[in-house]
Amino acid sequence: MATTTSSFMFLKRILTSSPCRARIGSLRYSKLTIKAQSSDVRKEHVVIVGGGIAGLATALSLHRLGVRSLVLEQSESLRTGGTSLTLSKNGWSALDSIGVANYLRTQYLEIQGIVLKSEDGKELRALNFKEKDGSQELRAVERRVLLETLAGQLPTDTIQYSSRLVKIEPSPNGDTFLEFLDGSKILAKIVIGCDGIRSPIAKWMGFSEPNYVGYCAFRGLASYSDGQPFELRVNYIYGKGLRAGYVPVSPTKVYWFVTFNSSSPGPKTTEPSVLKKQAKDLVENWLPELLNIMDSTPDDTIVLTPLMDRWLWPWISPPVSRGRVVLVGDAWHPMTPNIGQGACCALEDAVVLAKKLAAAINSDDDTSIEDAFRSYGNERWLRIFPLTILANLVGSISQSDNPLVCYVRNNIVRDRVRKNTRLGPLLEHTNFTTESLQR
Ligand SMILES: Cc1cc2nc3c(=O)[nH]c(=O)nc-3n(C[C@H](O)[C@H](O)[C@H](O)COP(=O)(O)OP(=O)(O)OC[C@H]3O[C@@H](n4cnc5c(N)ncnc54)[C@H](O)[C@@H]3O)c2cc1C
């Protein structure tokens, strides 16, 4: 089923990414003019739309370089829901550049390796980060704490909540007109779109909708008030068209996921007790420890997410910027979480963009801002496009429900990976460091 779904998704991807679609998008908007009267339009220099990981990391990176920005977030407050994210050494390098890594390190456990298991609980392979490749740093962090930490370092009034962008239009002088659900209007010199996977700004720029990849993920955060009992390893358990995993986060918390094939994203279910039951039913005969972790999970931390990505085809996908509007994070490159890189790459984007933008702003030259955005796009595309494809391929193999593919996969993991005892090549994609933002 997964193979058929993948082929269908591949065709759909090509059709929905066509240049025609991009062109229609840009024509529709190119004729719009600004009729708003200047009296009710506030002027801003750097506006960031979206206060998620990308938006806050970009705002803080710019702040470290002396550039003030205004973050406009649609929610009423910082989105503190959600579970955890595993951040690899490239994510930690970006957090080091931004200046918040050491604070977060004190709260989250450093993971020592990876264990791969089959659904009957048999260990296929255990790999230790420190044995051969001591340079890896992997920790799962709570999304809530990451957001609060980034927001806590920003000057007061940087984030304006309840600001849902509903309209974006170019203005004749190169500025951008933004209108929000509450009727407020802003004329911004520079706009950074960090508005996530369903980004209205990306849509305005001609990007296609992200593609559903044929599987969904349950996630949860288990709580052990007397201390979590597991070894400091990421556990991956492979079934047929179904996979699960868990990893200790902090001394009292364990993050888990269950990923299952589904021909459609299905109706949006948010009732936590229903989600928990559905997730448990999927893995009811799997390892008892997995069910124990799920039982130890407060219902309200459980979420169900259909997984999506968008491939940034060369010459077909629109560029990352349009005039002085640019994209960061999922708004530009939604990718599946199979290699745990979406947030890591959003953090990398933030640091790289901030450096280039701050240099351009300080040179006080409008053209150089557009050049800075182009340079950011060229540099980041080389990193993002292969990672998006890699994540998708890893997902296709991991989610396969074809018995032959599952047999070969598990045997390769058990025999081949055992011989190839180096973890380095498997984690090559985490070898990316960002520069310090100290002025
Ligand atoms: C199941 C799953 C597991 C994952 N695991 C990992 C992992 O282990 N490691 C990893 O690195 N990554 C992981 N990711 C990816 C990671 O979650 C994303 O890449 C990351 O959250 C992207 O951050 P962002 O700020 O770009 O987008 P978001 O976090 O979606 O933030 C976008 C923000 O924009 C706001 N917004 C949207 N529209 C508007 C609007 N119109 N006006 C104003 N504001 C708006 C939203 O409210 C939101 O706050 C995972 C993703 C999934 C789905």
Coordinates of C-alpha atoms and ligand atoms in Angstrom, one line a residue:
M1 CA 0.0 0.0 0.0
A2 CA 2.8 2.4 0.9
T3 CA 4.5 1.8 -2.4
T4 CA 1.3 2.5 -4.4
T5 CA 0.6 5.6 -2.3
S6 CA 4.2 6.8 -2.8
S7 CA 3.9 6.5 -6.6
F8 CA 0.6 8.4 -6.6
M9 CA 2.1 11.1 -4.3
F10 CA 5.1 11.4 -6.6
L11 CA 2.8 12.1 -9.7
K12 CA 0.7 14.5 -7.7
R13 CA 3.8 16.3 -6.5
I14 CA 4.9 16.9 -10.1
L15 CA 1.4 18.1 -11.2
T16 CA 0.9 20.4 -8.2
S17 CA 4.4 21.9 -8.5
S18 CA 4.0 22.9 -12.1
P19 CA 5.3 26.3 -13.3
C20 CA 1.8 27.1 -14.6
R21 CA 0.5 27.0 -11.0
A22 CA 3.2 29.3 -9.8
R23 CA 2.6 31.7 -12.7
I24 CA -1.1 31.8 -12.0
G25 CA -0.4 32.7 -8.4
S26 CA 1.9 35.5 -9.2
L27 CA -0.3 37.0 -12.0
R28 CA -3.3 37.1 -9.7
Y29 CA -1.4 39.2 -7.2
S30 CA 0.8 41.3 -9.5
K31 CA -2.0 43.6 -10.5
L32 CA -3.1 44.5 -7.0
T33 CA -2.4 48.0 -5.8
I34 CA -2.5 49.5 -2.4
K35 CA -5.6 51.6 -1.8
A36 CA -5.3 51.8 1.9
Q37 CA -5.0 55.3 3.3
S38 CA -1.7 55.9 5.0
S39 CA -3.5 57.3 8.1
D40 CA -4.6 53.8 9.4
V41 CA -1.5 52.0 8.2
R42 CA 1.3 51.5 10.6
K43 CA 4.8 51.5 9.2
E44 CA 7.3 48.9 10.3
H45 CA 10.9 48.1 9.2
V46 CA 11.3 44.3 9.8
V47 CA 8.1 42.3 10.2
I48 CA 8.2 38.5 11.0
V49 CA 4.9 36.7 10.4
G50 CA 4.6 33.6 12.7
G51 CA 5.9 33.1 16.2
G52 CA 6.9 29.5 16.0
I53 CA 10.5 28.1 16.2
A54 CA 11.5 29.8 12.9
G55 CA 9.9 33.2 13.7
L56 CA 11.3 33.5 17.2
A57 CA 14.8 32.1 16.3
T58 CA 14.9 34.7 13.4
A59 CA 13.8 37.5 15.7
L60 CA 16.4 36.6 18.3
S61 CA 19.2 36.1 15.8
L62 CA 18.4 39.6 14.4
H63 CA 18.3 41.0 17.9
R64 CA 21.7 39.6 18.6
L65 CA 23.0 41.5 15.6
G66 CA 21.3 44.7 16.7
V67 CA 18.3 44.6 14.3
R68 CA 14.8 45.1 15.8
S69 CA 11.9 43.2 14.4
L70 CA 8.2 42.8 15.1
V71 CA 6.8 39.3 15.3
L72 CA 3.1 38.9 14.5
E73 CA 1.6 35.7 15.7
Q74 CA -2.0 34.6 15.1
S75 CA -2.4 32.8 18.4
E76 CA -3.5 34.6 21.6
S77 CA -0.3 33.6 23.3
L78 CA 2.9 31.6 22.8
R79 CA 1.8 28.2 21.4
T80 CA 2.9 26.2 24.4
G81 CA 1.1 23.0 23.4
G82 CA 2.8 20.1 21.7
T83 CA 5.3 17.5 22.7
S84 CA 9.0 17.3 22.0
L85 CA 11.5 17.6 19.2
T86 CA 14.8 15.8 18.9
L87 CA 17.5 18.2 18.0
S88 CA 20.8 16.9 16.5
K89 CA 24.1 18.6 16.7
N90 CA 23.3 21.0 13.8
G91 CA 20.3 22.2 15.7
W92 CA 22.5 22.7 18.8
S93 CA 25.0 24.6 16.8
A94 CA 22.3 27.0 15.7
L95 CA 21.1 27.4 19.3
D96 CA 24.7 28.0 20.3
S97 CA 24.9 30.8 17.7
I98 CA 21.7 32.3 19.0
G99 CA 23.0 32.0 22.6
V100 CA 20.4 29.8 24.3
A101 CA 21.9 26.3 23.9
N102 CA 23.6 26.1 27.3
Y103 CA 20.5 27.1 29.1
L104 CA 18.5 24.3 27.3
R105 CA 21.3 21.8 27.8
T106 CA 20.9 22.0 31.5
Q107 CA 17.3 20.7 31.3
Y108 CA 17.5 18.0 28.7
L109 CA 19.3 14.6 28.7
E110 CA 22.0 13.9 26.3
I111 CA 21.1 10.8 24.3
Q112 CA 23.9 8.2 23.9
G113 CA 22.8 6.2 20.9
I114 CA 20.1 4.5 18.9
V115 CA 18.4 1.1 19.2
L116 CA 16.5 -0.4 16.3
K117 CA 13.9 -3.1 17.1
S118 CA 11.4 -5.2 15.3
E119 CA 7.8 -5.2 16.4
D120 CA 8.2 -8.4 18.5
G121 CA 10.8 -6.5 20.5
K122 CA 13.9 -8.2 19.1
E123 CA 16.9 -5.8 19.0
L124 CA 18.1 -5.5 15.4
R125 CA 20.9 -3.2 16.1
A126 CA 22.2 -0.8 18.8
L127 CA 24.5 2.1 17.8
N128 CA 26.4 4.2 20.2
F129 CA 27.2 7.8 19.4
K130 CA 30.2 7.9 21.6
E131 CA 31.9 4.6 20.5
K132 CA 33.0 5.8 17.1
D133 CA 31.6 9.2 16.4
G134 CA 31.8 11.1 19.6
S135 CA 30.8 14.4 17.9
Q136 CA 27.1 13.8 17.8
E137 CA 24.9 15.7 20.2
L138 CA 21.3 14.6 20.4
R139 CA 18.7 15.8 22.9
A140 CA 14.9 15.9 22.8
V141 CA 13.6 19.2 24.0
E142 CA 10.0 20.2 24.9
R143 CA 8.7 22.5 22.1
R144 CA 7.0 24.7 24.8
V145 CA 10.3 25.3 26.6
L146 CA 12.2 26.0 23.4
L147 CA 9.6 28.6 22.4
E148 CA 9.5 30.2 25.9
T149 CA 13.3 30.3 26.0
L150 CA 13.6 32.1 22.6
A151 CA 10.7 34.5 23.5
G152 CA 12.2 35.2 26.9
Q153 CA 15.4 36.6 25.4
L154 CA 13.5 39.1 23.1
P155 CA 12.9 42.7 24.1
T156 CA 9.5 43.3 25.5
D157 CA 6.8 44.1 22.8
T158 CA 8.7 42.2 20.1
I159 CA 5.8 39.7 19.8
Q160 CA 2.3 40.9 19.0
Y161 CA -0.3 38.1 19.5
S162 CA -3.8 37.7 18.0
S163 CA -2.4 39.0 14.7
R164 CA -3.6 36.6 12.0
L165 CA -2.3 37.7 8.6
V166 CA -5.2 37.6 6.1
K167 CA -3.9 39.7 3.2
I168 CA -0.5 40.5 1.6
E169 CA 0.0 42.9 -1.3
P170 CA 3.1 44.5 -2.9
S171 CA 3.3 48.3 -2.7
P172 CA 4.7 50.3 -5.6
N173 CA 7.8 51.4 -3.7
G174 CA 8.8 47.9 -2.9
D175 CA 7.3 47.8 0.6
T176 CA 4.7 45.2 1.5
F177 CA 1.2 45.8 2.7
L178 CA -0.1 43.4 5.4
E179 CA -3.6 43.2 6.7
F180 CA -4.7 41.2 9.8
L181 CA -7.9 39.6 10.9
D182 CA -8.6 42.4 13.4
G183 CA -8.5 44.9 10.6
S184 CA -5.1 46.4 11.5
K185 CA -2.7 47.2 8.7
I186 CA 1.0 47.4 8.4
L187 CA 3.3 48.7 5.6
A188 CA 6.5 46.8 6.1
K189 CA 9.9 47.4 4.5
I190 CA 11.0 43.8 5.0
V191 CA 8.7 40.8 5.6
I192 CA 10.0 37.4 6.8
G193 CA 7.4 34.7 6.4
C194 CA 7.7 32.1 9.3
D195 CA 4.1 31.2 9.1
G196 CA 4.5 27.4 9.0
I197 CA 3.5 24.6 6.7
R198 CA 0.2 26.2 5.5
S199 CA 2.0 29.6 5.0
P200 CA -0.3 32.2 3.4
I201 CA 2.8 34.1 2.4
A202 CA 4.3 31.1 0.6
K203 CA 0.9 30.7 -1.2
W204 CA 1.1 34.3 -2.3
M205 CA 4.6 33.7 -3.6
G206 CA 3.3 30.9 -5.8
F207 CA 4.3 27.8 -3.8
S208 CA 2.1 24.8 -4.2
E209 CA 0.3 23.3 -1.2
P210 CA 2.4 20.7 0.7
N211 CA 1.8 17.1 -0.2
Y212 CA 0.4 14.5 2.2
V213 CA 2.9 11.6 2.1
G214 CA 0.5 8.8 3.0
Y215 CA 1.0 8.4 6.8
C216 CA 0.2 10.2 10.0
A217 CA 1.9 10.4 13.4
F218 CA 0.6 10.3 16.9
R219 CA 2.9 12.0 19.4
G220 CA 2.9 12.2 23.2
L221 CA 4.9 13.2 26.2
A222 CA 4.9 10.7 29.1
S223 CA 5.4 11.9 32.6
Y224 CA 7.3 9.9 35.3
S225 CA 7.2 11.9 38.6
D226 CA 9.5 9.4 40.3
G227 CA 12.0 9.5 37.5
Q228 CA 11.9 8.1 34.0
P229 CA 13.3 4.5 33.9
F230 CA 14.8 4.2 30.4
E231 CA 18.4 4.1 29.0
L232 CA 19.4 7.3 27.2
R233 CA 18.8 5.9 23.8
V234 CA 16.4 6.6 20.9
N235 CA 14.3 3.5 20.4
Y236 CA 12.9 2.8 16.9
I237 CA 10.5 -0.1 16.5
Y238 CA 9.6 -1.2 12.9
G239 CA 6.4 -3.0 12.0
K240 CA 4.6 -3.3 8.6
G241 CA 3.1 0.1 7.6
L242 CA 3.5 1.0 11.2
R243 CA 6.4 2.2 13.3
A244 CA 6.9 3.6 16.8
G245 CA 9.6 5.1 18.9
Y246 CA 10.5 6.7 22.2
V247 CA 13.3 8.7 23.7
P248 CA 13.9 10.0 27.3
V249 CA 13.6 13.8 27.3
S250 CA 14.3 15.0 30.8
P251 CA 14.7 13.2 34.1
T252 CA 10.9 12.9 34.3
K253 CA 9.7 12.9 30.7
V254 CA 9.7 10.5 27.8
Y255 CA 8.7 11.4 24.2
W256 CA 7.0 8.8 22.0
F257 CA 5.5 8.5 18.6
V258 CA 3.5 6.0 16.5
T259 CA 3.4 6.5 12.7
F260 CA 0.8 4.7 10.7
N261 CA -0.1 4.4 7.0
S262 CA -3.4 5.9 6.0
S263 CA -4.6 6.6 2.4
S264 CA -6.0 10.0 3.5
P265 CA -5.2 12.4 6.3
G266 CA -8.6 11.6 7.7
P267 CA -10.9 13.8 9.8
K268 CA -9.2 16.1 12.3
T269 CA -9.6 14.4 15.7
T270 CA -8.5 16.4 18.7
E271 CA -10.3 14.6 21.6
P272 CA -7.2 13.5 23.6
S273 CA -8.7 10.3 25.1
V274 CA -9.8 9.2 21.6
L275 CA -6.3 9.9 20.3
K276 CA -4.7 7.9 23.1
K277 CA -7.0 4.9 22.5
Q278 CA -6.4 5.0 18.7
A279 CA -2.6 5.1 19.2
K280 CA -2.6 2.3 21.8
D281 CA -4.8 0.1 19.6
L282 CA -2.3 0.3 16.8
V283 CA 0.5 -1.1 18.8
E284 CA -1.4 -3.2 21.3
N285 CA 0.7 -6.4 20.8
W286 CA 4.0 -4.6 20.7
L287 CA 6.6 -4.1 23.5
P288 CA 4.9 -3.7 26.9
E289 CA 7.3 -0.8 27.7
L290 CA 5.8 1.2 24.8
L291 CA 2.3 0.7 26.1
N292 CA 3.5 1.6 29.6
I293 CA 4.9 4.9 28.2
M294 CA 1.6 5.6 26.5
D295 CA -0.3 4.9 29.7
S296 CA 1.9 7.3 31.6
T297 CA 1.1 10.1 29.1
P298 CA -1.3 12.9 30.2
D299 CA -4.1 12.8 27.6
D300 CA -3.7 16.5 26.7
T301 CA -0.2 16.1 25.4
I302 CA -1.2 13.7 22.7
V303 CA -1.5 15.0 19.1
L304 CA -2.2 13.5 15.7
T305 CA -0.6 15.0 12.6
P306 CA -0.8 14.1 9.0
L307 CA 2.7 14.3 7.5
M308 CA 3.5 16.5 4.6
D309 CA 6.4 17.8 2.6
R310 CA 7.1 19.9 -0.5
W311 CA 10.0 19.4 -2.8
L312 CA 11.7 22.6 -3.9
W313 CA 12.3 21.5 -7.5
P314 CA 14.9 23.6 -9.3
W315 CA 13.5 26.0 -11.9
I316 CA 9.9 24.9 -11.0
S317 CA 9.6 26.0 -7.4
P318 CA 9.4 29.7 -6.9
P319 CA 12.4 31.4 -5.4
V320 CA 12.6 31.8 -1.6
S321 CA 12.0 35.6 -1.8
R322 CA 9.9 38.0 -3.7
G323 CA 11.2 41.5 -3.5
R324 CA 11.8 42.2 0.1
V325 CA 9.6 39.2 1.3
V326 CA 11.4 36.0 2.3
L327 CA 10.5 32.6 3.8
V328 CA 12.1 30.7 6.7
G329 CA 11.4 27.2 8.1
D330 CA 8.4 25.1 7.3
A331 CA 6.8 28.0 5.4
W332 CA 9.5 27.4 2.7
H333 CA 10.5 23.8 3.1
P334 CA 8.0 21.5 4.9
M335 CA 9.7 18.1 5.3
T336 CA 8.7 14.9 6.9
P337 CA 10.1 14.2 10.4
N338 CA 11.8 10.9 9.4
I339 CA 15.3 12.3 10.0
G340 CA 14.3 14.8 12.7
Q341 CA 15.5 17.9 10.7
G342 CA 12.6 20.3 10.2
A343 CA 13.1 22.4 13.3
C344 CA 16.9 22.0 13.1
C345 CA 16.9 23.4 9.6
A346 CA 14.5 26.2 10.7
L347 CA 17.1 27.2 13.3
E348 CA 19.9 27.0 10.7
D349 CA 17.8 29.2 8.3
A350 CA 17.3 31.7 11.1
V351 CA 21.0 32.2 11.8
V352 CA 22.1 32.2 8.1
L353 CA 19.3 34.7 7.1
A354 CA 19.9 37.0 10.1
K355 CA 23.6 37.3 9.3
K356 CA 23.0 38.2 5.7
L357 CA 20.0 40.5 6.4
A358 CA 21.8 42.4 9.2
A359 CA 24.8 43.0 6.9
A360 CA 22.4 44.3 4.2
I361 CA 20.4 46.5 6.6
N362 CA 23.6 48.0 7.9
S363 CA 24.8 48.8 4.4
D364 CA 21.5 50.9 4.1
D365 CA 20.9 49.8 0.5
D366 CA 17.6 48.4 -0.7
T367 CA 19.0 46.3 -3.5
S368 CA 21.4 44.7 -1.1
I369 CA 18.5 43.4 1.0
E370 CA 17.1 41.6 -2.1
D371 CA 20.7 40.3 -2.8
A372 CA 20.9 39.1 0.7
F373 CA 17.7 37.1 0.3
R374 CA 18.8 35.6 -3.0
S375 CA 22.2 34.6 -1.4
Y376 CA 20.3 33.1 1.5
G377 CA 18.0 31.2 -0.8
N378 CA 20.9 29.9 -3.0
E379 CA 22.9 28.7 0.0
R380 CA 20.0 27.2 1.9
W381 CA 18.5 25.5 -1.1
L382 CA 21.6 23.3 -1.5
R383 CA 21.1 22.0 2.0
I384 CA 17.3 21.8 2.2
F385 CA 16.3 20.2 -1.1
P386 CA 18.4 17.0 -0.6
L387 CA 17.3 16.7 3.1
T388 CA 13.6 17.0 2.1
I389 CA 14.1 14.1 -0.4
L390 CA 16.2 12.0 2.1
A391 CA 13.5 12.4 4.8
N392 CA 10.8 11.3 2.3
L393 CA 12.8 8.2 1.2
V394 CA 13.6 7.2 4.7
G395 CA 9.9 7.5 5.5
S396 CA 8.9 5.4 2.4
I397 CA 11.2 2.5 3.5
S398 CA 10.3 2.8 7.2
Q399 CA 6.6 2.9 6.5
S400 CA 6.5 0.1 3.9
D401 CA 3.9 -2.6 4.5
N402 CA 5.3 -4.9 1.8
P403 CA 6.5 -8.0 3.6
L404 CA 9.5 -8.5 1.3
V405 CA 10.6 -4.8 1.8
C406 CA 10.2 -5.2 5.5
Y407 CA 12.1 -8.4 5.6
V408 CA 15.0 -7.0 3.5
R409 CA 14.9 -3.7 5.6
N410 CA 15.2 -5.5 8.9
N411 CA 17.9 -7.8 7.7
I412 CA 20.0 -5.0 6.2
V413 CA 19.6 -3.2 9.5
R414 CA 20.6 -6.3 11.5
D415 CA 23.4 -7.7 9.3
R416 CA 24.8 -4.8 7.2
V417 CA 24.6 -2.1 9.7
R418 CA 26.3 -4.4 12.2
K419 CA 29.3 -4.7 9.8
N420 CA 29.3 -1.0 9.1
T421 CA 29.8 -0.1 12.7
R422 CA 30.3 3.6 12.0
L423 CA 27.3 5.9 12.7
G424 CA 29.0 8.9 11.1
P425 CA 27.8 8.3 7.5
L426 CA 24.3 7.7 8.7
L427 CA 24.2 11.0 10.4
E428 CA 26.2 12.9 7.8
H429 CA 23.2 15.3 7.4
T430 CA 23.7 16.6 10.9
N431 CA 27.2 17.9 10.0
F432 CA 26.4 21.6 9.7
T433 CA 27.6 24.4 11.9
T434 CA 26.4 28.0 12.0
E435 CA 28.6 31.0 12.8
S436 CA 28.4 32.9 16.1
L437 CA 26.1 35.9 16.1
Q438 CA 28.3 37.8 18.6
R439 CA 28.9 41.3 17.3
Ligands
LIG1 C1 5.3 14.5 13.9 C2 6.4 15.5 13.8 C3 7.6 15.3 14.4 C4 8.7 16.2 14.3 N1 9.8 16.0 14.9 C5 10.9 16.8 14.7 C6 12.2 16.5 15.3 O1 12.3 15.5 16.0 N2 13.2 17.3 15.1 C7 13.1 18.4 14.2 O2 14.1 19.1 14.0 N3 11.9 18.7 13.7 C8 10.8 17.9 13.9 N4 9.6 18.2 13.3 C9 9.5 19.4 12.4 C10 9.2 20.7 13.2 O3 8.1 20.5 14.1 C11 9.0 21.9 12.3 O4 9.9 21.9 11.3 C12 9.0 23.2 13.0 O5 8.1 23.2 14.0 C13 8.9 24.3 12.0 O6 8.8 25.5 12.7 P1 8.2 26.8 12.0 O7 8.3 27.9 13.0 O8 8.7 26.9 10.6 O9 6.6 26.5 11.8 P2 5.5 26.4 13.0 O10 6.1 25.7 14.2 O11 4.3 25.7 12.4 O12 5.2 27.9 13.3 C14 4.4 28.7 12.5 C15 3.8 29.8 13.3 O13 3.2 30.7 12.4 C16 1.9 31.0 12.9 N5 1.0 31.4 11.8 C17 0.5 30.6 10.8 N6 -0.3 31.3 10.0 C18 -0.3 32.5 10.4 C19 -0.9 33.7 10.0 N7 -1.7 33.7 8.9 N8 -0.7 34.9 10.7 C20 0.1 34.9 11.8 N9 0.7 33.8 12.3 C21 0.5 32.6 11.6 C22 1.4 29.8 13.7 O14 0.4 30.0 14.6 C23 2.7 29.3 14.3 O15 3.0 29.8 15.5 C24 8.5 17.4 13.5 C25 7.3 17.6 12.8 C26 6.3 16.7 13.0 C27 4.9 17.0 12.3

